[in-house]
PDB file of C-alpha atoms in Angstrom:
ATOM      1  CA  MET A  19      30.773  -4.417  37.987  1.00 43.00           C
ATOM      2  CA  LYS A  20      28.252  -5.626  40.566  1.00 44.00           C
ATOM      3  CA  LYS A  21      26.220  -2.581  40.020  1.00 44.00           C
ATOM      4  CA  ILE A  22      26.183  -3.055  36.257  1.00 40.00           C
ATOM      5  CA  LEU A  23      25.080  -6.779  36.724  1.00 40.00           C
ATOM      6  CA  LEU A  24      22.365  -5.779  39.104  1.00 40.00           C
ATOM      7  CA  LEU A  25      21.071  -3.116  36.727  1.00 37.00           C
ATOM      8  CA  LEU A  26      20.910  -5.792  33.915  1.00 35.00           C
ATOM      9  CA  ALA A  27      19.038  -8.102  36.111  1.00 38.00           C
ATOM     10  CA  LEU A  28      16.557  -5.410  36.895  1.00 38.00           C
ATOM     11  CA  LEU A  29      16.087  -4.451  33.291  1.00 37.00           C
ATOM     12  CA  GLY A  30      15.742  -7.940  31.960  1.00 39.00           C
ATOM     13  CA  PRO A  31      16.877  -9.160  28.562  1.00 37.00           C
ATOM     14  CA  LEU A  32      17.878  -6.426  26.146  1.00 36.00           C
ATOM     15  CA  ALA A  33      15.393  -5.944  23.333  1.00 35.00           C
ATOM     16  CA  PRO A  34      16.806  -6.356  19.765  1.00 36.00           C
ATOM     17  CA  ALA A  35      17.525  -3.264  17.725  1.00 42.00           C
ATOM     18  CA  PHE A  36      14.281  -1.729  16.346  1.00 52.00           C
ATOM     19  CA  SER A  37      14.160  -1.384  12.686  1.00 78.00           C
ATOM     20  CA  GLN A  38      11.594   0.629  10.665  1.00 93.00           C
ATOM     21  CA  LYS A  39      10.227  -0.736   7.311  1.00 98.00           C
ATOM     22  CA  LYS A  40      11.227   1.578   4.525  1.00 98.00           C
ATOM     23  CA  VAL A  41       8.204   1.773   2.284  1.00 98.00           C
ATOM     24  CA  ILE A  42       7.350   2.945  -1.111  1.00 99.00           C
ATOM     25  CA  PHE A  43       3.698   3.222  -1.538  1.00 99.00           C
ATOM     26  CA  ASP A  44       2.326   2.755  -5.139  1.00 98.00           C
ATOM     27  CA  SER A  45      -1.447   3.365  -5.474  1.00 98.00           C
ATOM     28  CA  ASP A  46      -4.200   3.843  -7.879  1.00 97.00           C
ATOM     29  CA  MET A  47      -6.162   6.175  -5.526  1.00 95.00           C
ATOM     30  CA  GLY A  48      -9.345   7.327  -7.012  1.00 89.00           C
ATOM     31  CA  PRO A  49     -11.444   4.399  -8.436  1.00 90.00           C
ATOM     32  CA  ASP A  50     -11.974   3.365  -4.728  1.00 93.00           C
ATOM     33  CA  TYR A  51     -11.373   5.090  -1.379  1.00 96.00           C
ATOM     34  CA  ASP A  52      -9.704   2.262   0.515  1.00 97.00           C
ATOM     35  CA  ASP A  53      -6.538   3.755  -0.766  1.00 98.00           C
ATOM     36  CA  VAL A  54      -7.041   6.773   1.377  1.00 98.00           C
ATOM     37  CA  GLY A  55      -7.679   4.449   4.289  1.00 98.00           C
ATOM     38  CA  ALA A  56      -4.434   2.590   3.387  1.00 98.00           C
ATOM     39  CA  LEU A  57      -2.226   5.717   3.364  1.00 98.00           C
ATOM     40  CA  ALA A  58      -3.782   6.751   6.694  1.00 98.00           C
ATOM     41  CA  VAL A  59      -2.844   3.294   8.208  1.00 98.00           C
ATOM     42  CA  LEU A  60       0.786   3.868   6.636  1.00 98.00           C
ATOM     43  CA  HIS A  61       1.084   7.298   8.242  1.00 98.00           C
ATOM     44  CA  ALA A  62      -0.150   5.932  11.635  1.00 98.00           C
ATOM     45  CA  LEU A  63       2.499   3.214  11.457  1.00 98.00           C
ATOM     46  CA  ALA A  64       5.095   5.797  10.550  1.00 98.00           C
ATOM     47  CA  ASP A  65       4.054   7.879  13.558  1.00 98.00           C
ATOM     48  CA  ASN A  66       4.610   4.810  15.628  1.00 97.00           C
ATOM     49  CA  HIS A  67       8.125   4.486  14.271  1.00 97.00           C
ATOM     50  CA  GLU A  68       7.185   1.174  12.497  1.00 98.00           C
ATOM     51  CA  ALA A  69       7.654   2.598   8.967  1.00 98.00           C
ATOM     52  CA  GLU A  70       9.271   5.275   7.047  1.00 98.00           C
ATOM     53  CA  ILE A  71       7.477   6.535   3.932  1.00 98.00           C
ATOM     54  CA  LEU A  72      10.116   7.000   1.170  1.00 98.00           C
ATOM     55  CA  ALA A  73       7.479   8.000  -1.596  1.00 98.00           C
ATOM     56  CA  THR A  74       3.923   7.906  -2.680  1.00 98.00           C
ATOM     57  CA  ILE A  75       3.490   7.183  -6.345  1.00 98.00           C
ATOM     58  CA  ALA A  76       0.396   7.090  -8.448  1.00 98.00           C
ATOM     59  CA  SER A  77      -0.322   4.133 -10.805  1.00 98.00           C
ATOM     60  CA  ASN A  78      -3.454   5.805 -12.214  1.00 98.00           C
ATOM     61  CA  ARG A  79      -3.433   8.694 -14.755  1.00 97.00           C
ATOM     62  CA  TYR A  80      -6.558  10.289 -13.098  1.00 96.00           C
ATOM     63  CA  GLU A  81      -5.419  13.839 -12.436  1.00 95.00           C
ATOM     64  CA  LEU A  82      -6.567  14.090  -8.853  1.00 95.00           C
ATOM     65  CA  VAL A  83      -4.526  11.181  -7.573  1.00 96.00           C
ATOM     66  CA  VAL A  84      -1.359  13.183  -7.070  1.00 97.00           C
ATOM     67  CA  PRO A  85      -3.348  16.092  -5.323  1.00 96.00           C
ATOM     68  CA  CYS A  86      -4.928  13.728  -3.081  1.00 96.00           C
ATOM     69  CA  PHE A  87      -1.710  12.093  -2.054  1.00 97.00           C
ATOM     70  CA  ARG A  88      -0.483  15.539  -1.177  1.00 97.00           C
ATOM     71  CA  VAL A  89      -3.544  16.347   0.823  1.00 97.00           C
ATOM     72  CA  VAL A  90      -3.278  13.125   3.002  1.00 98.00           C
ATOM     73  CA  ASN A  91       0.521  13.552   3.407  1.00 97.00           C
ATOM     74  CA  THR A  92       0.252  17.065   4.350  1.00 97.00           C
ATOM     75  CA  TYR A  93      -2.509  16.292   6.937  1.00 97.00           C
ATOM     76  CA  PHE A  94      -0.200  13.803   8.505  1.00 98.00           C
ATOM     77  CA  ARG A  95       2.532  16.530   8.694  1.00 97.00           C
ATOM     78  CA  ARG A  96       4.783  15.043   5.959  1.00 97.00           C
ATOM     79  CA  PRO A  97       4.364  17.404   3.086  1.00 96.00           C
ATOM     80  CA  ALA A  98       7.927  16.660   1.888  1.00 96.00           C
ATOM     81  CA  ILE A  99       7.172  13.103   0.999  1.00 98.00           C
ATOM     82  CA  PRO A 100       8.102  12.727  -2.690  1.00 98.00           C
ATOM     83  CA  VAL A 101       5.110  12.193  -4.876  1.00 98.00           C
ATOM     84  CA  GLY A 102       5.286  10.536  -8.342  1.00 98.00           C
ATOM     85  CA  ARG A 103       2.974  10.474 -11.367  1.00 98.00           C
ATOM     86  CA  THR A 104       2.393   7.385 -13.347  1.00 98.00           C
ATOM     87  CA  VAL A 105       3.688   6.314 -16.734  1.00 97.00           C
ATOM     88  CA  ALA A 106       1.824   7.132 -19.890  1.00 97.00           C
ATOM     89  CA  SER A 107       0.750   3.452 -20.468  1.00 96.00           C
ATOM     90  CA  ALA A 108      -1.097   3.307 -17.010  1.00 97.00           C
ATOM     91  CA  PRO A 109      -4.857   3.170 -16.847  1.00 97.00           C
ATOM     92  CA  LEU A 110      -6.949   6.248 -16.348  1.00 97.00           C
ATOM     93  CA  LYS A 111      -9.803   5.549 -13.799  1.00 95.00           C
ATOM     94  CA  PRO A 112     -11.682   8.402 -12.279  1.00 92.00           C
ATOM     95  CA  CYS A 113     -13.450   8.492  -8.964  1.00 87.00           C
ATOM     96  CA  TRP A 114     -16.444   6.116  -8.589  1.00 83.00           C
ATOM     97  CA  GLN A 115     -18.115   7.358  -5.419  1.00 76.00           C
ATOM     98  CA  ARG A 116     -19.645  10.759  -5.305  1.00 74.00           C
ATOM     99  CA  GLY A 117     -16.648  12.752  -6.103  1.00 82.00           C
ATOM    100  CA  TRP A 118     -14.839  12.649  -2.840  1.00 92.00           C
ATOM    101  CA  THR A 119     -11.507  13.331  -4.774  1.00 94.00           C
ATOM    102  CA  ASP A 120     -12.900  16.692  -5.915  1.00 93.00           C
ATOM    103  CA  THR A 121     -13.751  17.548  -2.249  1.00 92.00           C
ATOM    104  CA  LEU A 122     -10.492  16.636  -0.851  1.00 94.00           C
ATOM    105  CA  VAL A 123      -8.574  18.719  -3.376  1.00 94.00           C
ATOM    106  CA  ALA A 124     -10.992  21.610  -3.189  1.00 94.00           C
ATOM    107  CA  ARG A 125     -11.038  21.621   0.647  1.00 94.00           C
ATOM    108  CA  TYR A 126      -7.541  20.857   1.564  1.00 94.00           C
ATOM    109  CA  SER A 127      -5.043  21.744  -1.126  1.00 86.00           C
ATOM    110  CA  GLN A 128      -2.703  24.504  -0.293  1.00 80.00           C
ATOM    111  CA  GLY A 129      -2.249  26.518  -3.638  1.00 73.00           C
ATOM    112  CA  ALA A 130       0.169  25.883  -6.380  1.00 69.00           C
ATOM    113  CA  GLN A 131       2.371  22.728  -5.991  1.00 80.00           C
ATOM    114  CA  THR A 132       5.649  21.743  -7.594  1.00 88.00           C
ATOM    115  CA  PRO A 133       5.235  19.208 -10.434  1.00 92.00           C
ATOM    116  CA  PRO A 134       5.366  15.599  -9.375  1.00 96.00           C
ATOM    117  CA  ASP A 135       8.337  13.405 -10.229  1.00 97.00           C
ATOM    118  CA  GLU A 136       7.895  10.833 -13.057  1.00 98.00           C
ATOM    119  CA  ALA A 137       7.297   7.482 -11.484  1.00 98.00           C
ATOM    120  CA  VAL A 138      10.334   5.472 -12.649  1.00 98.00           C
ATOM    121  CA  ALA A 139      12.803   8.337 -12.162  1.00 98.00           C
ATOM    122  CA  LEU A 140      11.504   8.624  -8.487  1.00 98.00           C
ATOM    123  CA  TYR A 141      11.704   4.950  -8.029  1.00 98.00           C
ATOM    124  CA  ARG A 142      15.207   4.817  -9.253  1.00 98.00           C
ATOM    125  CA  ARG A 143      16.340   7.904  -7.251  1.00 98.00           C
ATOM    126  CA  ILE A 144      14.780   6.544  -4.011  1.00 98.00           C
ATOM    127  CA  LEU A 145      16.105   2.965  -4.412  1.00 98.00           C
ATOM    128  CA  SER A 146      19.636   4.099  -5.418  1.00 98.00           C
ATOM    129  CA  LYS A 147      19.971   5.858  -1.897  1.00 98.00           C
ATOM    130  CA  GLN A 148      18.875   2.960   0.179  1.00 98.00           C
ATOM    131  CA  LYS A 149      20.803   0.205   1.702  1.00 98.00           C
ATOM    132  CA  ASP A 150      20.772  -3.169   0.000  1.00 98.00           C
ATOM    133  CA  ASN A 151      17.879  -5.387   0.638  1.00 98.00           C
ATOM    134  CA  SER A 152      16.006  -2.777   2.644  1.00 98.00           C
ATOM    135  CA  VAL A 153      12.986  -1.406   0.825  1.00 98.00           C
ATOM    136  CA  THR A 154       9.362  -2.806   0.929  1.00 98.00           C
ATOM    137  CA  ILE A 155       7.366  -1.918  -2.195  1.00 99.00           C
ATOM    138  CA  ILE A 156       3.589  -1.913  -1.394  1.00 99.00           C
ATOM    139  CA  THR A 157       1.311  -1.688  -4.495  1.00 98.00           C
ATOM    140  CA  VAL A 158      -2.439  -1.245  -4.076  1.00 98.00           C
ATOM    141  CA  GLY A 159      -3.162  -0.500  -7.849  1.00 98.00           C
ATOM    142  CA  PHE A 160      -1.956  -1.178 -11.175  1.00 98.00           C
ATOM    143  CA  LEU A 161       1.578  -2.689 -11.904  1.00 98.00           C
ATOM    144  CA  SER A 162       2.339  -0.211 -14.595  1.00 98.00           C
ATOM    145  CA  ASN A 163       5.003   1.563 -12.725  1.00 98.00           C
ATOM    146  CA  LEU A 164       6.659  -1.694 -11.733  1.00 98.00           C
ATOM    147  CA  LYS A 165       6.987  -3.001 -15.215  1.00 98.00           C
ATOM    148  CA  ALA A 166       8.478   0.201 -16.389  1.00 98.00           C
ATOM    149  CA  LEU A 167      10.996   0.126 -13.613  1.00 98.00           C
ATOM    150  CA  LEU A 168      12.014  -3.283 -14.265  1.00 98.00           C
ATOM    151  CA  GLU A 169      12.584  -2.327 -17.998  1.00 98.00           C
ATOM    152  CA  SER A 170      14.356   0.847 -17.129  1.00 98.00           C
ATOM    153  CA  GLY A 171      18.156   1.345 -18.034  1.00 98.00           C
ATOM    154  CA  PRO A 172      20.831   3.034 -16.245  1.00 98.00           C
ATOM    155  CA  ASP A 173      20.505   6.760 -15.501  1.00 98.00           C
ATOM    156  CA  THR A 174      22.119   9.500 -13.367  1.00 98.00           C
ATOM    157  CA  TYR A 175      20.861   7.905 -10.293  1.00 98.00           C
ATOM    158  CA  SER A 176      22.193   4.363 -10.792  1.00 98.00           C
ATOM    159  CA  SER A 177      24.458   2.452 -13.172  1.00 98.00           C
ATOM    160  CA  LEU A 178      22.310  -0.625 -12.746  1.00 98.00           C
ATOM    161  CA  ASN A 179      19.344  -1.440 -14.886  1.00 98.00           C
ATOM    162  CA  GLY A 180      15.933  -1.605 -13.222  1.00 98.00           C
ATOM    163  CA  MET A 181      15.956  -5.387 -12.687  1.00 98.00           C
ATOM    164  CA  ASP A 182      19.392  -5.284 -11.060  1.00 98.00           C
ATOM    165  CA  LEU A 183      18.414  -2.228  -9.025  1.00 98.00           C
ATOM    166  CA  VAL A 184      15.295  -3.878  -7.559  1.00 98.00           C
ATOM    167  CA  LYS A 185      17.129  -7.113  -6.938  1.00 98.00           C
ATOM    168  CA  LYS A 186      19.818  -5.254  -4.878  1.00 98.00           C
ATOM    169  CA  LYS A 187      17.717  -2.691  -2.978  1.00 98.00           C
ATOM    170  CA  VAL A 188      14.186  -4.242  -2.476  1.00 98.00           C
ATOM    171  CA  ALA A 189      13.738  -6.678   0.331  1.00 98.00           C
ATOM    172  CA  GLU A 190       9.946  -7.547  -0.525  1.00 98.00           C
ATOM    173  CA  TRP A 191       6.919  -6.669  -2.753  1.00 98.00           C
ATOM    174  CA  VAL A 192       3.617  -6.681  -1.098  1.00 98.00           C
ATOM    175  CA  CYS A 193       0.724  -6.462  -3.542  1.00 98.00           C
ATOM    176  CA  MET A 194      -3.028  -5.995  -3.095  1.00 98.00           C
ATOM    177  CA  GLY A 195      -3.960  -7.930  -6.194  1.00 97.00           C
ATOM    178  CA  GLY A 196      -5.335 -11.226  -7.349  1.00 96.00           C
ATOM    179  CA  ALA A 197      -8.050 -13.456  -6.095  1.00 95.00           C
ATOM    180  CA  PHE A 198      -6.831 -16.756  -4.518  1.00 94.00           C
ATOM    181  CA  GLY A 199      -9.836 -17.923  -2.450  1.00 85.00           C
ATOM    182  CA  LYS A 200     -11.373 -18.956  -5.822  1.00 76.00           C
ATOM    183  CA  LEU A 201      -8.953 -18.991  -8.819  1.00 68.00           C
ATOM    184  CA  HIS A 202      -9.622 -18.115 -12.383  1.00 71.00           C
ATOM    185  CA  GLN A 203     -11.268 -14.906 -11.365  1.00 86.00           C
ATOM    186  CA  LYS A 204     -10.542 -11.416 -12.950  1.00 93.00           C
ATOM    187  CA  GLU A 205      -9.382  -9.091 -10.140  1.00 96.00           C
ATOM    188  CA  PHE A 206      -9.369  -5.252 -10.909  1.00 96.00           C
ATOM    189  CA  ASN A 207      -5.920  -4.290  -9.948  1.00 97.00           C
ATOM    190  CA  LEU A 208      -4.223  -7.095 -12.008  1.00 97.00           C
ATOM    191  CA  VAL A 209      -6.583  -7.075 -14.997  1.00 96.00           C
ATOM    192  CA  GLU A 210      -6.777  -3.378 -15.871  1.00 96.00           C
ATOM    193  CA  ASP A 211      -3.145  -3.272 -17.125  1.00 97.00           C
ATOM    194  CA  LEU A 212      -2.812  -7.009 -18.136  1.00 97.00           C
ATOM    195  CA  PRO A 213       0.467  -6.618 -19.996  1.00 97.00           C
ATOM    196  CA  ALA A 214       2.054  -4.924 -17.003  1.00 98.00           C
ATOM    197  CA  SER A 215       0.704  -7.755 -14.565  1.00 98.00           C
ATOM    198  CA  LYS A 216       1.767 -10.535 -16.841  1.00 97.00           C
ATOM    199  CA  TYR A 217       5.372  -9.081 -17.018  1.00 98.00           C
ATOM    200  CA  VAL A 218       5.782  -8.106 -13.373  1.00 98.00           C
ATOM    201  CA  LEU A 219       4.369 -11.529 -12.080  1.00 98.00           C
ATOM    202  CA  GLY A 220       6.785 -13.313 -14.484  1.00 97.00           C
ATOM    203  CA  HIS A 221       9.934 -11.205 -13.827  1.00 98.00           C
ATOM    204  CA  PHE A 222       9.894  -9.407 -10.353  1.00 98.00           C
ATOM    205  CA  PRO A 223      13.178 -10.548  -8.922  1.00 98.00           C
ATOM    206  CA  ARG A 224      12.345 -10.445  -5.200  1.00 98.00           C
ATOM    207  CA  PRO A 225       9.963 -12.174  -2.964  1.00 98.00           C
ATOM    208  CA  ALA A 226       6.356 -11.187  -3.412  1.00 98.00           C
ATOM    209  CA  LEU A 227       3.243 -11.344  -0.810  1.00 98.00           C
ATOM    210  CA  PHE A 228      -0.233 -11.152  -2.237  1.00 98.00           C
ATOM    211  CA  SER A 229      -3.186  -9.894  -0.188  1.00 98.00           C
ATOM    212  CA  GLY A 230      -6.019 -11.145  -2.374  1.00 97.00           C
ATOM    213  CA  PHE A 231      -9.455  -9.907  -3.054  1.00 96.00           C
ATOM    214  CA  GLU A 232     -10.838 -12.464  -0.713  1.00 96.00           C
ATOM    215  CA  ILE A 233      -8.976 -11.165   2.204  1.00 97.00           C
ATOM    216  CA  GLY A 234      -9.937  -7.449   2.148  1.00 97.00           C
ATOM    217  CA  ILE A 235     -13.536  -7.925   1.213  1.00 97.00           C
ATOM    218  CA  ARG A 236     -14.290  -9.511   4.612  1.00 97.00           C
ATOM    219  CA  VAL A 237     -12.781  -6.654   6.630  1.00 98.00           C
ATOM    220  CA  LYS A 238     -15.196  -3.695   6.602  1.00 98.00           C
ATOM    221  CA  THR A 239     -13.883  -0.464   8.010  1.00 98.00           C
ATOM    222  CA  GLY A 240     -15.057   3.139   8.355  1.00 97.00           C
ATOM    223  CA  VAL A 241     -18.034   3.045  10.692  1.00 96.00           C
ATOM    224  CA  GLU A 242     -16.120   3.969  13.705  1.00 96.00           C
ATOM    225  CA  LEU A 243     -14.005   6.488  11.686  1.00 96.00           C
ATOM    226  CA  THR A 244     -17.033   8.373  10.465  1.00 94.00           C
ATOM    227  CA  ALA A 245     -19.020   8.312  13.730  1.00 92.00           C
ATOM    228  CA  ARG A 246     -16.752  10.629  15.614  1.00 84.00           C
ATOM    229  CA  HIS A 247     -17.520  13.674  13.327  1.00 78.00           C
ATOM    230  CA  ARG A 248     -13.977  15.347  13.657  1.00 78.00           C
ATOM    231  CA  SER A 249     -13.690  18.420  11.325  1.00 78.00           C
ATOM    232  CA  GLY A 250     -10.536  18.901   9.357  1.00 90.00           C
ATOM    233  CA  SER A 251      -9.737  15.343   8.619  1.00 95.00           C
ATOM    234  CA  PRO A 252      -9.449  14.355   4.879  1.00 96.00           C
ATOM    235  CA  VAL A 253      -9.638  10.686   5.843  1.00 97.00           C
ATOM    236  CA  GLU A 254     -13.031  11.041   7.609  1.00 96.00           C
ATOM    237  CA  ASP A 255     -14.225  13.324   5.015  1.00 95.00           C
ATOM    238  CA  THR A 256     -13.443  10.679   2.247  1.00 95.00           C
ATOM    239  CA  PHE A 257     -15.053   7.933   4.071  1.00 95.00           C
ATOM    240  CA  ARG A 258     -18.145   9.852   5.137  1.00 94.00           C
ATOM    241  CA  ILE A 259     -18.722  11.192   1.558  1.00 93.00           C
ATOM    242  CA  ALA A 260     -18.120   7.957  -0.131  1.00 93.00           C
ATOM    243  CA  MET A 261     -19.855   5.571   2.367  1.00 92.00           C
ATOM    244  CA  LYS A 262     -23.007   7.812   1.979  1.00 89.00           C
ATOM    245  CA  SER A 263     -22.949   7.314  -1.813  1.00 80.00           C
ATOM    246  CA  SER A 264     -23.325   3.509  -1.558  1.00 80.00           C
ATOM    247  CA  GLU A 265     -26.007   1.494   0.307  1.00 83.00           C
ATOM    248  CA  GLN A 266     -23.675  -1.487   0.322  1.00 87.00           C
ATOM    249  CA  ASP A 267     -21.181   0.391   2.239  1.00 91.00           C
ATOM    250  CA  LYS A 268     -23.405   1.303   5.159  1.00 90.00           C
ATOM    251  CA  ASP A 269     -21.597  -1.349   7.357  1.00 93.00           C
ATOM    252  CA  GLY A 270     -18.115  -0.399   6.173  1.00 96.00           C
ATOM    253  CA  ARG A 271     -15.961  -0.593   3.117  1.00 96.00           C
ATOM    254  CA  PRO A 272     -14.091  -3.592   2.346  1.00 97.00           C
ATOM    255  CA  SER A 273     -10.182  -2.965   3.263  1.00 98.00           C
ATOM    256  CA  TRP A 274      -8.447  -4.433   0.465  1.00 98.00           C
ATOM    257  CA  ASP A 275      -5.691  -1.827   0.451  1.00 98.00           C
ATOM    258  CA  GLN A 276      -5.411  -1.436   4.260  1.00 98.00           C
ATOM    259  CA  THR A 277      -4.620  -5.242   4.652  1.00 98.00           C
ATOM    260  CA  ALA A 278      -1.687  -5.019   2.268  1.00 98.00           C
ATOM    261  CA  VAL A 279      -0.298  -2.097   4.250  1.00 98.00           C
ATOM    262  CA  LEU A 280      -0.775  -3.804   7.512  1.00 98.00           C
ATOM    263  CA  VAL A 281       1.042  -7.039   6.586  1.00 98.00           C
ATOM    264  CA  GLY A 282       3.600  -4.954   4.547  1.00 98.00           C
ATOM    265  CA  VAL A 283       4.722  -3.141   7.732  1.00 98.00           C
ATOM    266  CA  ARG A 284       3.793  -5.550  10.652  1.00 98.00           C
ATOM    267  CA  GLY A 285       4.183  -8.792   8.948  1.00 98.00           C
ATOM    268  CA  TYR A 286       1.530 -11.443   8.203  1.00 98.00           C
ATOM    269  CA  GLY A 287       2.045 -13.738  11.231  1.00 97.00           C
ATOM    270  CA  LYS A 288      -0.265 -12.345  13.635  1.00 98.00           C
ATOM    271  CA  HIS A 289      -3.424 -12.458  11.527  1.00 98.00           C
ATOM    272  CA  TYR A 290      -2.591 -14.772   8.552  1.00 98.00           C
ATOM    273  CA  THR A 291      -0.664 -17.802   7.346  1.00 98.00           C
ATOM    274  CA  ILE A 292       0.639 -18.066   3.783  1.00 98.00           C
ATOM    275  CA  ARG A 293       0.569 -20.491   0.856  1.00 97.00           C
ATOM    276  CA  ARG A 294       3.751 -20.411  -1.235  1.00 98.00           C
ATOM    277  CA  GLY A 295       3.998 -20.858  -4.914  1.00 98.00           C
ATOM    278  CA  ARG A 296       3.840 -18.729  -8.153  1.00 97.00           C
ATOM    279  CA  ALA A 297       1.168 -16.464  -9.379  1.00 96.00           C
ATOM    280  CA  PHE A 298       0.560 -15.828 -12.987  1.00 96.00           C
ATOM    281  CA  MET A 299      -1.874 -14.272 -15.398  1.00 95.00           C
ATOM    282  CA  GLU A 300      -3.990 -16.468 -17.577  1.00 91.00           C
ATOM    283  CA  GLU A 301      -5.271 -15.595 -20.924  1.00 86.00           C
ATOM    284  CA  GLY A 302      -8.154 -13.206 -20.799  1.00 87.00           C
ATOM    285  CA  GLY A 303      -6.973 -11.555 -17.485  1.00 92.00           C
ATOM    286  CA  THR A 304      -7.884 -14.114 -14.706  1.00 92.00           C
ATOM    287  CA  ASN A 305      -5.150 -15.080 -12.341  1.00 91.00           C
ATOM    288  CA  GLY A 306      -3.579 -18.470 -11.771  1.00 93.00           C
ATOM    289  CA  TRP A 307      -1.536 -20.183  -9.092  1.00 95.00           C
ATOM    290  CA  THR A 308       0.838 -23.003  -8.923  1.00 96.00           C
ATOM    291  CA  ASP A 309       1.838 -24.512  -5.456  1.00 96.00           C
ATOM    292  CA  GLN A 310       5.613 -24.500  -5.058  1.00 96.00           C
ATOM    293  CA  ALA A 311       7.309 -25.159  -1.608  1.00 96.00           C
ATOM    294  CA  ASP A 312      10.082 -22.826  -2.456  1.00 95.00           C
ATOM    295  CA  GLY A 313       8.197 -20.517  -4.868  1.00 96.00           C
ATOM    296  CA  PRO A 314       8.878 -16.781  -4.954  1.00 97.00           C
ATOM    297  CA  HIS A 315       5.344 -15.778  -4.295  1.00 98.00           C
ATOM    298  CA  ALA A 316       2.925 -16.345  -1.467  1.00 98.00           C
ATOM    299  CA  TYR A 317      -0.675 -15.369  -0.689  1.00 98.00           C
ATOM    300  CA  LEU A 318      -2.346 -14.602   2.637  1.00 98.00           C
ATOM    301  CA  VAL A 319      -4.729 -17.079   4.184  1.00 98.00           C
ATOM    302  CA  GLU A 320      -6.965 -16.004   7.117  1.00 97.00           C
ATOM    303  CA  LYS A 321      -6.157 -17.094  10.717  1.00 98.00           C
ATOM    304  CA  SER A 322      -7.614 -14.213  12.707  1.00 98.00           C
ATOM    305  CA  SER A 323     -11.241 -13.280  12.412  1.00 98.00           C
ATOM    306  CA  PRO A 324     -12.180 -10.478   9.991  1.00 98.00           C
ATOM    307  CA  GLU A 325     -13.406  -8.474  13.077  1.00 98.00           C
ATOM    308  CA  THR A 326     -10.001  -8.795  14.742  1.00 98.00           C
ATOM    309  CA  VAL A 327      -8.292  -7.334  11.721  1.00 98.00           C
ATOM    310  CA  ARG A 328     -10.917  -4.621  11.282  1.00 98.00           C
ATOM    311  CA  ALA A 329     -10.557  -3.402  14.851  1.00 98.00           C
ATOM    312  CA  GLU A 330      -6.718  -3.036  14.356  1.00 98.00           C
ATOM    313  CA  ILE A 331      -7.016  -1.315  10.954  1.00 98.00           C
ATOM    314  CA  GLU A 332      -9.896   0.993  12.117  1.00 98.00           C
ATOM    315  CA  SER A 333      -7.712   2.000  15.101  1.00 98.00           C
ATOM    316  CA  LEU A 334      -4.927   3.020  12.749  1.00 98.00           C
ATOM    317  CA  MET A 335      -7.244   4.766  10.512  1.00 98.00           C
ATOM    318  CA  MET A 336      -8.460   6.863  13.330  1.00 96.00           C
ATOM    319  CA  HIS A 337      -4.967   7.964  14.393  1.00 96.00           C
ATOM    320  CA  LEU A 338      -4.561  11.673  14.505  1.00 95.00           C
ATOM    321  CA  PRO A 339      -1.524  13.472  13.173  1.00 95.00           C
ATOM    322  CA  ARG A 340       1.516  13.835  15.445  1.00 89.00           C
ATOM    323  CA  LYS A 341       1.876  17.262  17.062  1.00 80.00           C
TER     324      LYS A 341
END
């Protein structure tokens, strides 16, 4: 007994049991390239045993979104992650910056692939297998899939309808969407499928945290990543190609999507405070906000400097695949 007590004294207090965040990543990858950085961050956190990636799901009908998911997942040694295609009502937004999506698919795709799952079916299959109150959904794109999921009925995966399934299985929804530094603005992710955004903001049955436009725009990443010139990295290739296509990105690209992934996995407390209330969509597509102490929604407010957040995100984006 004395030996046990001595050992405990030497070890110090026992650390609490470690718990990985179980994440479904829902992205419009293609119109912008911060989605690639966000998925790289998520894989780095998974390699660090902070997250488990349950699925990567497209919210954009652009045909190269799913292949790009597969390229990045395969690069990080996780080719078996389920990939979902979006619903028919979702927007179709092709690549904006110099065709980086075409380059990734041409350079890294590995032949014929199995057809992707349909988004709602994949959501329901994944959620039905998880413990109650255990899944974090991170959306860095349109809310088309979430609307369809909430409106879905019972199926072979679960006897619950979509609303009840989400209420039972999801712990939190983290969304890159909205503009809260200056209200009554139109923000791309929320305005492009306005009916979906209105519905989801009004009906999502679990707590939601928003990383608004004003957060990511001040966190510029990609300069260190592209300076090292490592071959065979689709993440570096994406940023190198896309950053060269835009003079405004010479000092880095705003990290809208990366900030959502960072707080979705590591929590907001290190770099941000929050303001709690309720977000909603106004007529015409601007986003509104009502303060409410016990509201179901919250948005990030800067605490750390953008440079501090940039350094953490850039380091994660530069992470190399596990051996």
